mmCIF file of C-alpha atoms in Angstrom:
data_model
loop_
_atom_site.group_PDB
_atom_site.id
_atom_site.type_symbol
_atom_site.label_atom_id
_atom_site.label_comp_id
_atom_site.label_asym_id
_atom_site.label_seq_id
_atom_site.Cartn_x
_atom_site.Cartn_y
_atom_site.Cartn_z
ATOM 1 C CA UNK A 1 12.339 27.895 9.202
ATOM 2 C CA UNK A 2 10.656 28.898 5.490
ATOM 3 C CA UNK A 3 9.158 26.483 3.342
ATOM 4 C CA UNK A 4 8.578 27.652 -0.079
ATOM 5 C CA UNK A 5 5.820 25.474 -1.785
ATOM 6 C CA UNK A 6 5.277 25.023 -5.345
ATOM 7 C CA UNK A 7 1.430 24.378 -6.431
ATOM 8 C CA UNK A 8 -1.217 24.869 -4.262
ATOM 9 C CA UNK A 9 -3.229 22.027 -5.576
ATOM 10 C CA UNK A 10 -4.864 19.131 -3.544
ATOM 11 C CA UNK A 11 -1.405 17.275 -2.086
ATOM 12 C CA UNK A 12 0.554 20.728 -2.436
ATOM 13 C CA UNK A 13 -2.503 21.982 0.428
ATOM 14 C CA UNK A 14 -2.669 18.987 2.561
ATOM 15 C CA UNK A 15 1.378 19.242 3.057
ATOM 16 C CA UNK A 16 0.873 22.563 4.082
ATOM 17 C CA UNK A 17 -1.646 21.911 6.700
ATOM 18 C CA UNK A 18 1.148 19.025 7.442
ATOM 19 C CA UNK A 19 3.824 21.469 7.829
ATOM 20 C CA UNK A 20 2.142 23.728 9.928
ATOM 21 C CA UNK A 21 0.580 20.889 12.549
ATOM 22 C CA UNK A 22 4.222 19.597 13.067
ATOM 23 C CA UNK A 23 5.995 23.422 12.538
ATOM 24 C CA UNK A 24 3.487 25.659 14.341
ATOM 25 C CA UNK A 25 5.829 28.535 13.770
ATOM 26 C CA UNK A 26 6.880 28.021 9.871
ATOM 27 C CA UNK A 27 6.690 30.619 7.701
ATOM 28 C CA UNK A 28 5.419 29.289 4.215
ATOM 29 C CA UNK A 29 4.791 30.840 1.161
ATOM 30 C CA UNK A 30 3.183 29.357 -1.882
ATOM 31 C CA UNK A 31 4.561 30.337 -5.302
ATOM 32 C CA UNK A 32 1.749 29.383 -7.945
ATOM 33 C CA UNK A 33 -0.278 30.623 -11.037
ATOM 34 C CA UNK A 34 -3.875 31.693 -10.365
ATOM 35 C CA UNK A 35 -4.869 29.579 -12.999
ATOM 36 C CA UNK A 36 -4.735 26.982 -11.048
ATOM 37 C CA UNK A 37 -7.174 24.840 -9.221
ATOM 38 C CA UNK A 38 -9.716 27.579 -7.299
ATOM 39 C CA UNK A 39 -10.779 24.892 -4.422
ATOM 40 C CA UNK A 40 -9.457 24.756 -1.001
ATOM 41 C CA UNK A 41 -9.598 20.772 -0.223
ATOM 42 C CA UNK A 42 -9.532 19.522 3.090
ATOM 43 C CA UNK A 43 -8.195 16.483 4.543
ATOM 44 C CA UNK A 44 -11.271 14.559 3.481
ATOM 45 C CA UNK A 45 -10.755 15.492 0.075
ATOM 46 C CA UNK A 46 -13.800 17.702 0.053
ATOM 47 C CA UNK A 47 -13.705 21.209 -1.854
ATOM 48 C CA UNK A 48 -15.079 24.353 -1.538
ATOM 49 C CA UNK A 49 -14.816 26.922 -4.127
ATOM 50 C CA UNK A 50 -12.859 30.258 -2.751
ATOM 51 C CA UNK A 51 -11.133 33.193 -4.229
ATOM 52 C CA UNK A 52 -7.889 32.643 -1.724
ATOM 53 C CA UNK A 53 -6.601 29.362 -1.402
ATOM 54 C CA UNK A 54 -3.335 31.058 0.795
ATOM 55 C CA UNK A 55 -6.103 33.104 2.587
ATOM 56 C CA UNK A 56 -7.967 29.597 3.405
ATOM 57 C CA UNK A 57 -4.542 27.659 4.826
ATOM 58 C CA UNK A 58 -3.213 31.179 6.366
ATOM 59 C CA UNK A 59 -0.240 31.402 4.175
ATOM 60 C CA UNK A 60 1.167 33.966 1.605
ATOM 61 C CA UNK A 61 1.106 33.278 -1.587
ATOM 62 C CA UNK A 62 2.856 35.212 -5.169
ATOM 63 C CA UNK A 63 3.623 34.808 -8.689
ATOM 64 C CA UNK A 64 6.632 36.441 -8.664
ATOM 65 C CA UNK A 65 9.802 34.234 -8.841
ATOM 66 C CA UNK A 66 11.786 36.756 -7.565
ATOM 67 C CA UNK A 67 9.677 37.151 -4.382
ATOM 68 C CA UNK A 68 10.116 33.517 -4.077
ATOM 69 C CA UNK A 69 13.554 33.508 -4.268
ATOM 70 C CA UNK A 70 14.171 36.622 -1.725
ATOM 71 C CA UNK A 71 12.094 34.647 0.865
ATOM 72 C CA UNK A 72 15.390 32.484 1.419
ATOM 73 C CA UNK A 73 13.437 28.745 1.854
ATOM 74 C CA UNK A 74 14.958 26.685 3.748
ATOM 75 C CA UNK A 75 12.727 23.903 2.530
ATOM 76 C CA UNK A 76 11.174 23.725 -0.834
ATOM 77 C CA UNK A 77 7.907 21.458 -1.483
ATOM 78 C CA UNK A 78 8.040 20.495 -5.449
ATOM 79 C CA UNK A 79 3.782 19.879 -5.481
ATOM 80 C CA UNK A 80 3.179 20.525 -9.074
ATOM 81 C CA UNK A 81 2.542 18.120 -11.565
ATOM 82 C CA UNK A 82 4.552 15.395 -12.468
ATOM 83 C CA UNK A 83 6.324 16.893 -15.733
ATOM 84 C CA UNK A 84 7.852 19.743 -14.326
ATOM 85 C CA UNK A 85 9.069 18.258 -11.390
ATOM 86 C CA UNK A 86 12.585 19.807 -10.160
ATOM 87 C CA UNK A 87 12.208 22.478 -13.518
ATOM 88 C CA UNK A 88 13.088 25.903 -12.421
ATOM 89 C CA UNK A 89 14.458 25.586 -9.273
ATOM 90 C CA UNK A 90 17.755 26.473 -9.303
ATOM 91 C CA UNK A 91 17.068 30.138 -8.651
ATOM 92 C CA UNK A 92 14.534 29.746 -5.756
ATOM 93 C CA UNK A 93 16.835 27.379 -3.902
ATOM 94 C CA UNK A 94 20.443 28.224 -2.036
ATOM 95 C CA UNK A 95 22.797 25.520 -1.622
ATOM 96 C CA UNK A 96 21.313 24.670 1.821
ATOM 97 C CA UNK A 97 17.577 24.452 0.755
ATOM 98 C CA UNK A 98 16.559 21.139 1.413
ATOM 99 C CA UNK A 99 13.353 19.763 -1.415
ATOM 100 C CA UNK A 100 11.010 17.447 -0.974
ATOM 101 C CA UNK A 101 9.351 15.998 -4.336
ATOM 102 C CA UNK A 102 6.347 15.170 -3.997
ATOM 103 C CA UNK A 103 5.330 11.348 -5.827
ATOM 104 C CA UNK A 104 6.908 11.778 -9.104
ATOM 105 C CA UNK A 105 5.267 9.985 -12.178
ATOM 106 C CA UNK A 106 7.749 10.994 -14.672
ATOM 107 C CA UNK A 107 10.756 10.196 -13.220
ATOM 108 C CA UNK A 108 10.957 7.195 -11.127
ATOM 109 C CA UNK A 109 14.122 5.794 -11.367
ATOM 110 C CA UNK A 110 17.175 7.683 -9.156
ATOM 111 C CA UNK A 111 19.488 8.852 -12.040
ATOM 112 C CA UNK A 112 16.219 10.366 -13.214
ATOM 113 C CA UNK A 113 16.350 12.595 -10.629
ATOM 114 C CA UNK A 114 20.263 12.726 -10.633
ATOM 115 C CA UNK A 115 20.148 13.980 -13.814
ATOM 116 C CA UNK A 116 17.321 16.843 -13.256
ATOM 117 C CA UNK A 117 19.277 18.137 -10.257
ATOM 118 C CA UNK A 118 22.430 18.174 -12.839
ATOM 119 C CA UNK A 119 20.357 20.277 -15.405
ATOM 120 C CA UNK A 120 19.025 22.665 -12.595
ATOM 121 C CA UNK A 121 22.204 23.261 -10.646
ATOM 122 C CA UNK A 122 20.765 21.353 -7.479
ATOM 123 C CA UNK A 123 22.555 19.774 -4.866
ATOM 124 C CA UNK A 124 21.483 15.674 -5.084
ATOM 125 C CA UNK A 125 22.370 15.202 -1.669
ATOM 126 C CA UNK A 126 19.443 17.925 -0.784
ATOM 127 C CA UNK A 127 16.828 15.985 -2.668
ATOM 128 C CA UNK A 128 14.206 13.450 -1.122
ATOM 129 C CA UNK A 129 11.179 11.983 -3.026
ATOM 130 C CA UNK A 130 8.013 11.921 -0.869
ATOM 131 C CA UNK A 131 5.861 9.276 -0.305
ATOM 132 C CA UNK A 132 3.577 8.947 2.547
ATOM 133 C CA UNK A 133 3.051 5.160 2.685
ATOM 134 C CA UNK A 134 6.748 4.319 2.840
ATOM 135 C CA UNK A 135 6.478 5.500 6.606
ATOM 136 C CA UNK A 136 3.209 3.063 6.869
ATOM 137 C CA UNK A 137 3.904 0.133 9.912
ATOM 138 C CA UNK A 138 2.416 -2.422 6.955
ATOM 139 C CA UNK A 139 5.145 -1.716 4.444
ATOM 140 C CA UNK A 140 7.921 -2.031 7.026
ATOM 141 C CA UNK A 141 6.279 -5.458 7.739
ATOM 142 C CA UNK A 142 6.146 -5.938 4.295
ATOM 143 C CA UNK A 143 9.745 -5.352 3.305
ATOM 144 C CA UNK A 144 10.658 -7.322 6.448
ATOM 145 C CA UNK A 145 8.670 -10.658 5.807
ATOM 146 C CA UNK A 146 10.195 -10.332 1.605
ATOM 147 C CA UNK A 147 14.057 -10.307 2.759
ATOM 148 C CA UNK A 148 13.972 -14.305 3.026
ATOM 149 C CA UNK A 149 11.150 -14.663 0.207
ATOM 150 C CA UNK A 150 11.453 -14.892 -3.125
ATOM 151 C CA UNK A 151 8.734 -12.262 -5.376
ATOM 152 C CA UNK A 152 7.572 -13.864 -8.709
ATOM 153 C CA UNK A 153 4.381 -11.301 -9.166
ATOM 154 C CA UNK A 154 1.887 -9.426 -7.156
ATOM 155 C CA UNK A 155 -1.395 -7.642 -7.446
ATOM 156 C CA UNK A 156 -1.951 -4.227 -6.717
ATOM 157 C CA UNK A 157 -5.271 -2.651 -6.457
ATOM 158 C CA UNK A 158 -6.415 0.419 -5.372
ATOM 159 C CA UNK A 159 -10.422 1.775 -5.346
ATOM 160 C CA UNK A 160 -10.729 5.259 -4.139
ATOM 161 C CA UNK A 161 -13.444 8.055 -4.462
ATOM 162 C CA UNK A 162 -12.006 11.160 -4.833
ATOM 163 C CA UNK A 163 -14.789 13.507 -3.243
ATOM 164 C CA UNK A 164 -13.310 16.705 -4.233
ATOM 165 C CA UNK A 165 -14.191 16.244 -8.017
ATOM 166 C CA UNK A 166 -17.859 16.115 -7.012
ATOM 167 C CA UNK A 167 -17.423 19.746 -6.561
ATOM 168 C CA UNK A 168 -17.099 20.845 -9.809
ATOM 169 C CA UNK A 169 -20.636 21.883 -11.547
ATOM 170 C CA UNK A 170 -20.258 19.824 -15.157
ATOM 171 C CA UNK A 171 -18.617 17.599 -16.735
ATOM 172 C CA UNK A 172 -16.781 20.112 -18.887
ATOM 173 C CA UNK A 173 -15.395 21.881 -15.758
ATOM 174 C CA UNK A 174 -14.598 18.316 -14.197
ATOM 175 C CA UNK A 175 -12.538 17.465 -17.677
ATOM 176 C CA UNK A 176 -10.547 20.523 -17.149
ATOM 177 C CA UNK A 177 -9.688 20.229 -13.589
ATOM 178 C CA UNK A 178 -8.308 16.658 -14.116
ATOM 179 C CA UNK A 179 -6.476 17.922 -16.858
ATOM 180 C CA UNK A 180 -5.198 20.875 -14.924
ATOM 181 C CA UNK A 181 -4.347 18.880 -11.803
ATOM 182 C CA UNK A 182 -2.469 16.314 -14.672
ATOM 183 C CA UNK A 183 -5.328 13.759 -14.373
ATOM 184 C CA UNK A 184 -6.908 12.203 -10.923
ATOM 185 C CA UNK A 185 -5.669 8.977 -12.364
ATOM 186 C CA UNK A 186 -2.206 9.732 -12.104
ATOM 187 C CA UNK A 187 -2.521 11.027 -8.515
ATOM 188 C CA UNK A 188 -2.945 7.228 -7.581
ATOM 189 C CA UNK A 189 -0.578 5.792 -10.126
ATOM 190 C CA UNK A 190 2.031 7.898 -8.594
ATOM 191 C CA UNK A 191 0.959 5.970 -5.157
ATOM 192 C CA UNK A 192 0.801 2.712 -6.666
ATOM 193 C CA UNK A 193 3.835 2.894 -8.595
ATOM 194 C CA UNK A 194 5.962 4.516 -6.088
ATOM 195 C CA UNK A 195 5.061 1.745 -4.139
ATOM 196 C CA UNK A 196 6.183 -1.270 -6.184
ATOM 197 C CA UNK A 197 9.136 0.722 -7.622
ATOM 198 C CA UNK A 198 10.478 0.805 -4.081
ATOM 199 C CA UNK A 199 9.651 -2.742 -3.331
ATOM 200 C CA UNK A 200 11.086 -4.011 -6.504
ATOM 201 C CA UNK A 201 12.781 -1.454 -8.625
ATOM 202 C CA UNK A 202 11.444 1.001 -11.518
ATOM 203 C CA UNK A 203 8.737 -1.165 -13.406
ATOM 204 C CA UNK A 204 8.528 -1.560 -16.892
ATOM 205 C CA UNK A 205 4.978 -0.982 -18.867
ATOM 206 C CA UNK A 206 4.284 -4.137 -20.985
ATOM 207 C CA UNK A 207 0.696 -3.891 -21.066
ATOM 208 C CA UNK A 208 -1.588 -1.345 -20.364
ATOM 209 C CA UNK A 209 -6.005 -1.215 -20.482
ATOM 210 C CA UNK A 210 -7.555 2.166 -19.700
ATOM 211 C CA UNK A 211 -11.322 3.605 -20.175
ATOM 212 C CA UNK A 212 -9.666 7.163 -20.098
ATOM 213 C CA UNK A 213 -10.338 7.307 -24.141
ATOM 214 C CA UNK A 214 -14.135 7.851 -23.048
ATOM 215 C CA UNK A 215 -13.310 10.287 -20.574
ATOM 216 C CA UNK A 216 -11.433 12.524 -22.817
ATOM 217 C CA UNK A 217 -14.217 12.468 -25.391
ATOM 218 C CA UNK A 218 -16.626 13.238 -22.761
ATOM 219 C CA UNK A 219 -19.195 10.792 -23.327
ATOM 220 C CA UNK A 220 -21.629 10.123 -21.169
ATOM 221 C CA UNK A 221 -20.775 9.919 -17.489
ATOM 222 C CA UNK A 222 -17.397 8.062 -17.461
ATOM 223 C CA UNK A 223 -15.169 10.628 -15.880
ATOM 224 C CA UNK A 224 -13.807 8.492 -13.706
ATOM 225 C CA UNK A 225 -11.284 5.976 -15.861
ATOM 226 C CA UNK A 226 -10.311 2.506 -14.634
ATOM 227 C CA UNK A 227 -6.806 1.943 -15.310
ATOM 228 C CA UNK A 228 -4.918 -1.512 -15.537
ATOM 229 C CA UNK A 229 -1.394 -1.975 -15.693
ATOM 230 C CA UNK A 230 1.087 -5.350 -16.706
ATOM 231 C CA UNK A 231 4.463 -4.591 -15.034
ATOM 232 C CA UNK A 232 7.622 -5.840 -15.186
ATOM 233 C CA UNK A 233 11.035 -5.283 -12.626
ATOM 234 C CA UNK A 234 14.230 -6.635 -13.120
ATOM 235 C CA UNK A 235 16.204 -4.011 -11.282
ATOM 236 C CA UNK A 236 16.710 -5.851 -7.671
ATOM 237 C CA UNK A 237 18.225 -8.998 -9.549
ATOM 238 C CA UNK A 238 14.891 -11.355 -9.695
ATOM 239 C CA UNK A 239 12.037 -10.679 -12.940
ATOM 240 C CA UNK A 240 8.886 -9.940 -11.040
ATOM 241 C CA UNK A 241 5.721 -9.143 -12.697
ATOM 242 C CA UNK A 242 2.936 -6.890 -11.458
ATOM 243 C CA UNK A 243 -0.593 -6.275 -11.938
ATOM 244 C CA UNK A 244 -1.723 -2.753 -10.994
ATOM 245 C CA UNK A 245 -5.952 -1.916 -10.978
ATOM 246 C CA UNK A 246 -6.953 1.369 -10.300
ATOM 247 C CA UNK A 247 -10.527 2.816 -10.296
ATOM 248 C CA UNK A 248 -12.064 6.692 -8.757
ATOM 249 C CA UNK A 249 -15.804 5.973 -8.390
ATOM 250 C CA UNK A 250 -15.430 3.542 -5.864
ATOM 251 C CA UNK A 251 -17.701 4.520 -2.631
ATOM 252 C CA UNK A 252 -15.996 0.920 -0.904
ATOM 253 C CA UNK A 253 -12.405 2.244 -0.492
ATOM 254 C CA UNK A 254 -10.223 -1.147 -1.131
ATOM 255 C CA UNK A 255 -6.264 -0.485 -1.313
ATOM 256 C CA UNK A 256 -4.499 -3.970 -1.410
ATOM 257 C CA UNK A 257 -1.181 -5.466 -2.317
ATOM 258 C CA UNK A 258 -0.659 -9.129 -2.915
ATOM 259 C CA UNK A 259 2.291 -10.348 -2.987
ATOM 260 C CA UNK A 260 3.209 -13.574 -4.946
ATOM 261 C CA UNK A 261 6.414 -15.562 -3.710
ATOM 262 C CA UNK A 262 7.901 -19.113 -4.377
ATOM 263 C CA UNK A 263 6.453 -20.300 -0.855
ATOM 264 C CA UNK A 264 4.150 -17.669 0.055
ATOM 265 C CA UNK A 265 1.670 -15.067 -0.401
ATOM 266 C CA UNK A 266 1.479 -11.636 1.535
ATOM 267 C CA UNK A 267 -1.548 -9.462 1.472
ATOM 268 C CA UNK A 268 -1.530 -5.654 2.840
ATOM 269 C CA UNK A 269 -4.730 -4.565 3.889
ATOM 270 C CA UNK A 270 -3.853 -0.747 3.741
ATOM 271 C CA UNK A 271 -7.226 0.620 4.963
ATOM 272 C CA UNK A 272 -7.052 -1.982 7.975
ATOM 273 C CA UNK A 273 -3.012 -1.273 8.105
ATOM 274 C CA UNK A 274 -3.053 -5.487 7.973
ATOM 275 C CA UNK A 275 0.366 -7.775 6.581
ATOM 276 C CA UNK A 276 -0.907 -11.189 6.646
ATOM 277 C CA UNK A 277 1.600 -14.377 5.099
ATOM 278 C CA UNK A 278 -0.623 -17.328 3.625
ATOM 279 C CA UNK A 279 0.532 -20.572 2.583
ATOM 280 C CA UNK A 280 -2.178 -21.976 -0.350
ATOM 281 C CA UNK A 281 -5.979 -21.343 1.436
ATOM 282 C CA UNK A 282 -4.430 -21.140 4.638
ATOM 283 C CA UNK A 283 -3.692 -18.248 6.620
ATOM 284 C CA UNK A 284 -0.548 -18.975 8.653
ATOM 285 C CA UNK A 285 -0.147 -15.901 10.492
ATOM 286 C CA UNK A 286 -1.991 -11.987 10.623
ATOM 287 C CA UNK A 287 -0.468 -8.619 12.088
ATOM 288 C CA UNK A 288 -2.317 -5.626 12.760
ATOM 289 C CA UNK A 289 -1.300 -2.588 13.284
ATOM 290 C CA UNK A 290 -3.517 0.918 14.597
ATOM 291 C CA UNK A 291 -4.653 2.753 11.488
ATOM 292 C CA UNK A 292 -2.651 5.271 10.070
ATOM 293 C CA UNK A 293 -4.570 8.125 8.252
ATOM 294 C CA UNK A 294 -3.346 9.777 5.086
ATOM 295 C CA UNK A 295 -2.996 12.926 7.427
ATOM 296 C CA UNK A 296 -0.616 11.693 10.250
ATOM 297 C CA UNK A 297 1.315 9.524 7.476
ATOM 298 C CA UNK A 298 2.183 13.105 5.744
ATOM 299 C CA UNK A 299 2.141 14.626 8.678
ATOM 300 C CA UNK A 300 5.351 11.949 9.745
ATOM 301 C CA UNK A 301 6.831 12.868 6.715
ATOM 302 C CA UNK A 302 6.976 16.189 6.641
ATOM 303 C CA UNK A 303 8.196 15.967 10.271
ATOM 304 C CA UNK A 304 11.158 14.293 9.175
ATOM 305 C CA UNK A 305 11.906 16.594 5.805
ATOM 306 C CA UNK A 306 11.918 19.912 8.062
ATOM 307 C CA UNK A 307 14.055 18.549 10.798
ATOM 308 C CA UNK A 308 16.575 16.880 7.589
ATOM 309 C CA UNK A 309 18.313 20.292 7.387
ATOM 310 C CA UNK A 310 19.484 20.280 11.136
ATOM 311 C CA UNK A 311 21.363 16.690 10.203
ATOM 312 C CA UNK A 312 23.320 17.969 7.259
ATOM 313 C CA UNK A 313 24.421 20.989 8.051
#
């Protein structure tokens, strides 16, 4: 088993260290530009700065396309940024390599990604979008308790401090980074709207509010942006319309989805892995389940993208 991964930035080296937990005996090989990020993150989301990012996870790594594609993946992890997702692939991949995208922004609707595949030559069938908190116990619990519910809106909101950014010596180098890495704030949009796109169908933007003007022009401290969002879905044949908050200097992690029906309310408590159903003030009902790390949620999923190849061929 080879898996050939693309980027070797923050989610590109915690699948890695995934891979090789579940796969003790892959053979993985990054193909990436050494202009990229120069900090091996752990699972914490701390950084260190190093010269070898391969040397630090125990992998090979080249910028050669053609050593890429003589390594004969079997599995391809599509970590780079959001843009180029699926770009380029068609000569790294055989028509057995199974790929796993990793959260895409730009393309969230599935004839996106039909159409990409088209353009590149790829085999649809071979292509999975990754998402670590579909495989969470509260989201099953979620989609369970909505089947006999009717959504009119929900709240989504999602504090996080990203600890790794605190490595970088100034602003300037900060700026960069976020820019290189296509901006810490759409590392959680991708989570958030992955989320409610699979819920309810690809969102439309009819509203947005964002500090990330101030970021860009550097002033002050506000490197961090806030981001709010006014959704709207129509795809699953009701109108539901979403709220989405996001914020990175947060040092009281608070990831929560409400969930707005005719009858009820649902709140997921994602850091307490919580689904509880309320009916006005009054909590009718709680469930619990044992916390699930970001770790052993990829760790699931990349379990069950290397063993996909053994069920389709």
């Amino acid at each position: 088993m080879r898996l050939l991964v693309l980027g070797l930035g923050a989610i590109g080296q915690r699948h890695v260290r995934a891979a090789r937990r579940v796969k003790p005996g892959i053979e993985v090989l990054a193909l990436r530009s050494k202009k990229g990020l120069g900090y091996y993150i752990d699972d914490k989301l701390d950084a260190k700065e190093t010269t070898s990012i391969a040397r630090e996870l125990g992998i090979y790594e080249t910028e050669s396309r053609d050593v890429a594609s003589q390594f004969k993946a079997t599995h391809i992890l599509d970590s780079r940024i959001p843009s180029v997702h699926l770009k380029r692939l068609g000569g790294l991949s055989d028509k057995k390599s199974m790929i796993l995208v990793e959260k895409p922004l730009s393309c969230l609707r599935l004839e996106c990604v039909e159409r990409l595949a088209t353009e590149e030559g790829l085999d649809k069938k071979r292509i999975f979008v990754g998402y670590h908190l579909l495989g969470s116990s509260s989201v099953k619990r979620l989609r369970e308790e909505l089947s006999c519910h009717r959504v009119r809106r929900y709240h989504l909101i999602h504090n996080e401090h990203i600890g790794y950014f605190q490595s970088f010596r100034t602003v300037e180098s900060m700026h960069e980074a976020k820019m290189s890495l296509s901006g810490g704030i759409q590392y959680s949009f991708s989570h958030g709207l992955q989320l409610v796109n699979s819920l309810f169908g690809a969102p439309k933007l009819v509203g947005r509010d964002s500090s990330a003007k101030a970021m860009r022009k550097l002033i002050g401290t506000d490197i961090f942006p806030t981001e709010h969002l006014a959704l709207q879905h129509t795809e699953k044949g009701q109108e539901v319309y979403g709220r989405v908050d996001l914020a990175f200097d947060s040092h009281e992690p608070r990831f929560q989805l409400l969930v707005y029906c005719v009858d009820a309310t649902f709140v997921v408590n994602f850091v307490d892995n919580c689904v509880s159903k309320w009916s006005g003030h009054k909590r009718v009902h709680e469930v619990c389940y044992p916390k699930e790390t970001k770790v052993k949620l990829l760790e699931k999923q990349m379990q069950r993208f290397l063993d996909l190849q053994n069920l389709l061929t």
